[in-house]
Coordinates of C-alpha atoms in Angstrom, one line a residue:
M156 CA 6.7 -6.4 -16.1
K157 CA 8.6 -8.6 -14.6
K158 CA 7.3 -9.0 -11.0
L159 CA 3.8 -9.1 -12.3
I160 CA 4.9 -12.0 -14.2
L161 CA 6.2 -13.8 -11.2
F162 CA 2.7 -13.5 -9.3
L163 CA 0.6 -14.5 -12.3
S164 CA 3.0 -17.2 -12.5
A165 CA 2.2 -18.3 -8.9
A166 CA -1.4 -17.7 -9.2
L167 CA -1.5 -20.0 -12.1
F168 CA 0.5 -22.8 -10.2
L169 CA -2.2 -23.1 -7.5
L170 CA -4.8 -23.0 -10.0
A171 CA -3.2 -25.9 -11.9
C172 CA -2.7 -27.9 -8.8
G173 CA -6.2 -27.3 -8.0
E174 CA -5.5 -25.5 -5.0
E175 CA -7.4 -22.5 -3.7
S176 CA -5.4 -19.4 -2.6
R177 CA -5.0 -18.9 1.2
H178 CA -5.7 -15.1 0.7
V179 CA -9.7 -15.1 0.3
D180 CA -10.7 -13.3 3.5
A181 CA -12.5 -10.2 1.9
N182 CA -9.9 -8.2 4.5
D183 CA -6.7 -9.8 3.3
V184 CA -5.0 -7.8 0.8
T185 CA -1.7 -9.5 0.6
L186 CA -2.1 -9.9 -3.2
K187 CA -2.2 -6.5 -3.8
F188 CA 1.4 -6.2 -3.4
T189 CA 2.8 -7.1 -6.8
S190 CA 5.1 -4.3 -7.4
T191 CA 8.0 -2.3 -6.4
W192 CA 9.1 1.6 -6.7
N193 CA 12.4 0.9 -7.9
I194 CA 13.6 -1.0 -10.6
Y195 CA 16.2 -2.7 -8.7
E196 CA 14.2 -4.0 -6.2
N197 CA 11.7 -7.2 -6.7
C198 CA 8.9 -9.1 -5.4
G199 CA 7.4 -12.0 -5.9
L200 CA 5.1 -15.2 -3.9
D201 CA 6.8 -18.4 -2.8
E202 CA 4.8 -21.8 -2.9
N203 CA 2.7 -20.7 0.4
E204 CA 1.7 -17.4 -1.0
N205 CA 4.0 -15.5 1.0
V206 CA 5.1 -12.1 -0.5
I207 CA 9.1 -12.1 -0.9
Y208 CA 10.4 -8.5 -1.3
N209 CA 14.0 -7.7 -2.0
G210 CA 14.2 -4.1 -1.1
I211 CA 16.8 -1.2 -1.5
P212 CA 17.0 2.1 0.7
W213 CA 14.0 3.9 0.3
G214 CA 12.7 1.6 -2.6
G215 CA 9.2 0.5 -1.7
L216 CA 6.9 -2.8 -1.8
V217 CA 3.7 -1.2 -3.4
G218 CA 0.0 -2.5 -2.9
N219 CA -2.2 -0.7 -5.5
F220 CA -5.5 -0.2 -4.1
L221 CA -7.0 1.4 -7.8
E222 CA -10.1 -0.1 -8.6
Q223 CA -11.2 0.5 -12.3
N224 CA -8.6 3.0 -12.2
M225 CA -10.1 4.7 -8.9
P226 CA -9.0 5.2 -5.6
S227 CA -10.6 2.9 -3.3
D228 CA -12.3 4.4 -0.1
L229 CA -11.1 2.5 3.1
S230 CA -12.8 4.9 5.8
G231 CA -14.5 1.7 6.7
Y232 CA -11.4 0.4 8.2
E233 CA -9.3 1.4 11.2
S234 CA -5.8 0.0 10.3
V235 CA -3.7 -2.1 7.6
T236 CA -1.6 -4.3 9.6
F237 CA 1.7 -6.5 8.1
E238 CA 2.9 -9.9 9.3
F239 CA 6.4 -10.7 8.9
I240 CA 7.5 -14.4 9.1
D241 CA 11.0 -13.4 10.1
P242 CA 11.6 -10.1 12.6
L243 CA 12.5 -7.1 10.5
P244 CA 16.3 -6.9 9.7
V245 CA 16.0 -3.1 9.2
P246 CA 13.6 -0.1 10.3
V247 CA 10.7 0.2 7.7
Q248 CA 7.8 2.4 7.4
V249 CA 4.3 1.9 5.9
V250 CA 3.4 5.1 4.1
V251 CA -0.5 5.0 2.9
A252 CA -1.5 7.1 -0.1
N253 CA 1.7 9.4 0.3
K254 CA 0.1 11.3 3.2
F255 CA 1.3 9.5 6.4
K256 CA 3.0 6.8 7.8
T257 CA 3.9 4.7 10.7
V258 CA 7.4 3.3 11.3
G259 CA 8.9 0.1 12.5
K260 CA 12.3 -0.7 14.0
P261 CA 14.7 -3.7 13.6
G262 CA 12.9 -7.1 15.3
L263 CA 9.6 -6.5 15.1
T264 CA 7.1 -9.1 13.7
S265 CA 3.9 -7.2 12.9
L266 CA 3.5 -3.5 12.0
T267 CA 0.3 -2.0 11.9
C268 CA -0.6 1.4 10.9
Y269 CA -3.8 2.8 12.0
F270 CA -6.1 5.2 9.9
D271 CA -7.6 7.0 13.0
G272 CA -8.0 11.3 11.9
Q273 CA -6.5 10.8 8.7
D274 CA -8.5 10.9 5.5
V275 CA -8.8 7.8 3.7
T276 CA -11.5 8.0 1.5
S277 CA -9.2 8.1 -1.8
V278 CA -6.2 5.9 -1.3
N279 CA -4.6 4.9 -4.4
E280 CA -1.6 3.0 -2.8
I281 CA -0.2 1.6 0.3
V282 CA 4.0 1.4 0.4
L283 CA 6.3 -0.7 2.5
Q284 CA 9.4 0.9 2.4
P285 CA 12.5 0.2 3.9
H286 CA 15.4 2.6 5.2
D287 CA 18.0 -0.5 4.0
S288 CA 18.9 -3.1 1.6
C289 CA 16.8 -6.0 3.3
N290 CA 15.4 -9.2 2.5
I291 CA 11.5 -9.4 3.8
R292 CA 9.2 -12.1 3.9
I293 CA 5.7 -11.1 4.2
S294 CA 2.8 -13.6 5.3
N295 CA -0.1 -11.5 5.7
V296 CA -1.4 -7.9 4.7
Y297 CA -4.7 -7.2 6.2
L298 CA -7.2 -4.6 6.9
T299 CA -9.3 -4.2 10.2
P300 CA -12.9 -2.9 10.1
G301 CA -13.5 0.2 11.8
N302 CA -16.6 1.6 10.4
N303 CA -19.1 3.4 13.0
T304 CA -16.3 4.6 14.8
K305 CA -14.9 8.3 15.0
W306 CA -12.1 9.9 17.1
V307 CA -13.0 12.9 19.4
P308 CA -10.6 15.4 20.5
T309 CA -10.0 17.2 24.0
R310 CA -7.2 19.7 23.6
I311 CA -5.0 19.6 27.0
W312 CA -2.5 21.9 25.6
K313 CA -2.2 25.1 23.4
G314 CA 0.7 27.2 22.9
E315 CA 3.9 28.2 20.9
C316 CA 6.9 25.8 21.3
A317 CA 9.6 25.8 18.9
F318 CA 12.1 23.1 19.8
E319 CA 14.9 24.2 17.7
N320 CA 18.1 22.2 18.3
W321 CA 16.7 20.1 21.0
T322 CA 15.8 23.8 23.1
G323 CA 12.5 24.1 24.7
G324 CA 10.3 21.5 25.4
F325 CA 7.0 21.3 27.5
V326 CA 5.5 19.5 30.4
L327 CA 2.0 18.1 29.9
K328 CA 0.6 17.7 33.5
P329 CA -0.4 14.5 35.2
E330 CA -4.0 15.9 35.7
N331 CA -4.5 16.4 31.7
F332 CA -4.6 12.2 31.8
A333 CA -6.8 11.6 34.5
S334 CA -10.0 10.5 31.8
A335 CA -7.3 8.8 29.6
N336 CA -7.7 5.3 28.9
E337 CA -5.7 2.6 27.1
G338 CA -6.5 2.5 23.3
D339 CA -6.8 6.4 23.4
K340 CA -4.1 8.4 21.5
L341 CA -1.7 11.6 22.1
E342 CA -2.1 13.8 19.1
F343 CA 0.6 16.4 18.7
I344 CA -0.4 19.6 16.1
F345 CA 2.8 21.2 14.9
E346 CA 4.6 22.8 11.6
V347 CA 8.2 21.5 10.7
N348 CA 10.7 24.3 11.1
K349 CA 12.5 24.6 7.3
D350 CA 14.3 27.4 8.0
D351 CA 17.5 26.3 8.1
P352 CA 18.3 24.4 4.6
E353 CA 20.9 22.5 6.3
T354 CA 17.9 20.8 8.4
K355 CA 17.2 17.2 6.9
Y356 CA 15.2 15.4 9.8
W357 CA 12.5 16.4 12.6
V358 CA 11.7 14.2 15.5
F359 CA 9.7 14.0 18.7
K360 CA 10.9 12.6 21.8
T361 CA 8.1 11.7 24.6
I362 CA 8.8 10.9 28.4
Y363 CA 7.3 10.2 31.3
N364 CA 8.2 13.6 33.2
T365 CA 11.2 13.5 35.9
T366 CA 12.4 9.9 34.1
D367 CA 14.4 8.8 31.2
E368 CA 11.8 6.5 30.1
T369 CA 9.6 6.9 26.9
L370 CA 6.5 6.3 25.8
E371 CA 5.4 2.7 25.6
G372 CA 2.8 3.2 23.0
N373 CA 5.2 4.1 20.0
D374 CA 8.0 2.1 21.2
S375 CA 7.8 0.7 17.4
E376 CA 9.0 3.8 16.0
L377 CA 11.8 5.0 18.2
N378 CA 15.1 5.0 17.1
E379 CA 18.4 4.1 19.4
W380 CA 17.9 7.4 21.0
G381 CA 13.9 7.1 21.8
C382 CA 13.0 9.6 19.1
A383 CA 10.3 9.2 16.5
S384 CA 10.7 10.7 13.2
V385 CA 8.1 12.8 11.3
S386 CA 8.1 13.7 7.3
S387 CA 9.0 17.5 6.2
T388 CA 5.1 17.9 5.4
A389 CA 3.6 16.2 8.4
T390 CA 1.4 18.2 10.5
S391 CA 0.2 15.7 13.2
Y392 CA 2.1 12.9 15.3
R393 CA -0.3 10.4 17.2
I394 CA 0.8 8.0 19.9
R395 CA -1.6 5.0 20.9
L396 CA -1.5 5.2 24.7
T397 CA -1.1 1.5 26.5
A398 CA -2.0 1.0 30.1
K399 CA 1.6 1.3 31.2
D400 CA 1.6 5.2 29.3
V401 CA -1.9 5.6 31.3
E402 CA -0.6 4.5 34.4
N403 CA 2.6 6.8 34.3
L404 CA 1.0 9.6 32.7
R405 CA -1.5 9.8 35.3
K406 CA 1.6 9.7 38.0
Y407 CA 4.2 11.7 36.0
G408 CA 2.7 13.5 33.1
A409 CA 4.6 13.7 29.9
F410 CA 7.9 16.0 28.9
V411 CA 7.9 16.5 25.2
N412 CA 11.0 17.7 23.1
G413 CA 12.3 17.4 19.5
Y414 CA 14.2 18.5 16.9
Y415 CA 12.9 21.7 14.7
I416 CA 9.5 21.1 15.2
N417 CA 7.2 24.1 16.1
V418 CA 4.1 22.6 18.2
T419 CA 0.9 24.3 18.8
Q420 CA -1.6 21.9 20.3
V421 CA -1.5 18.6 22.1
N422 CA -5.1 16.6 21.8
L423 CA -6.4 13.5 23.8
L424 CA -8.1 11.5 21.3
R425 CA -10.8 9.0 22.2
K426 CA -12.5 6.2 20.1
Q427 CA -16.0 6.7 20.4
V428 CA -18.8 4.3 18.7
S429 CA -21.6 6.2 16.4
Y430 CA -24.7 3.9 15.8
D431 CA -26.0 6.2 13.1
E432 CA -26.5 4.4 9.8

């Protein structure tokens, strides 16, 4: 309640001064982020309508997308983007409807979570979740329209590869990327291995084959060892390919490895525009 009062007070101040909110665009959802997951966190608006969030480890800044107590249909959008006033001091993740996430590493000034290939027809909330205590200032949160588009998968690898404790791994050949373009996505279909109760995390590592260099497209999600984490309930992981990725993948292919993940299929996702009404 205290956090909501802070937002309402800022809004009333603007009205009293005869000023119009700068967050008036239909795709601007900044003012939806009015609460936190944990009572030991707090959030509010400053005089410039920036969201000020004081977070704790695995808390969360919550954007409420309920309309008349019903979830929102965001299928007409392709992503949500957070713009930060200061570089991120700690790793954070954007979680959409508790279904999928995108991780951002320290130093980023913006973070985009793409919806492609995921069900966003019923979104109740979007949460910015820090991995450690931090103060974050957010200037804007906005949705990017992407209606009349769909992602079409082409299978480029199928099998059974259990990474276990960094054992195994497999190669995606250069010819698999002959028709790839910048903006396409590499999609891994998998199950996490939870047989060992001591296993608390699951990660992917993707490099250009025969090199030590990781793919550029998921650089914002990589930890200091070049690995990307997935959740215990995840079944797919996607990397948006950059121009550099496409060039190197056509030349070297990719080597994929990780920690306690069982991969069964890899797809190349291409974005196609549909003109059907």
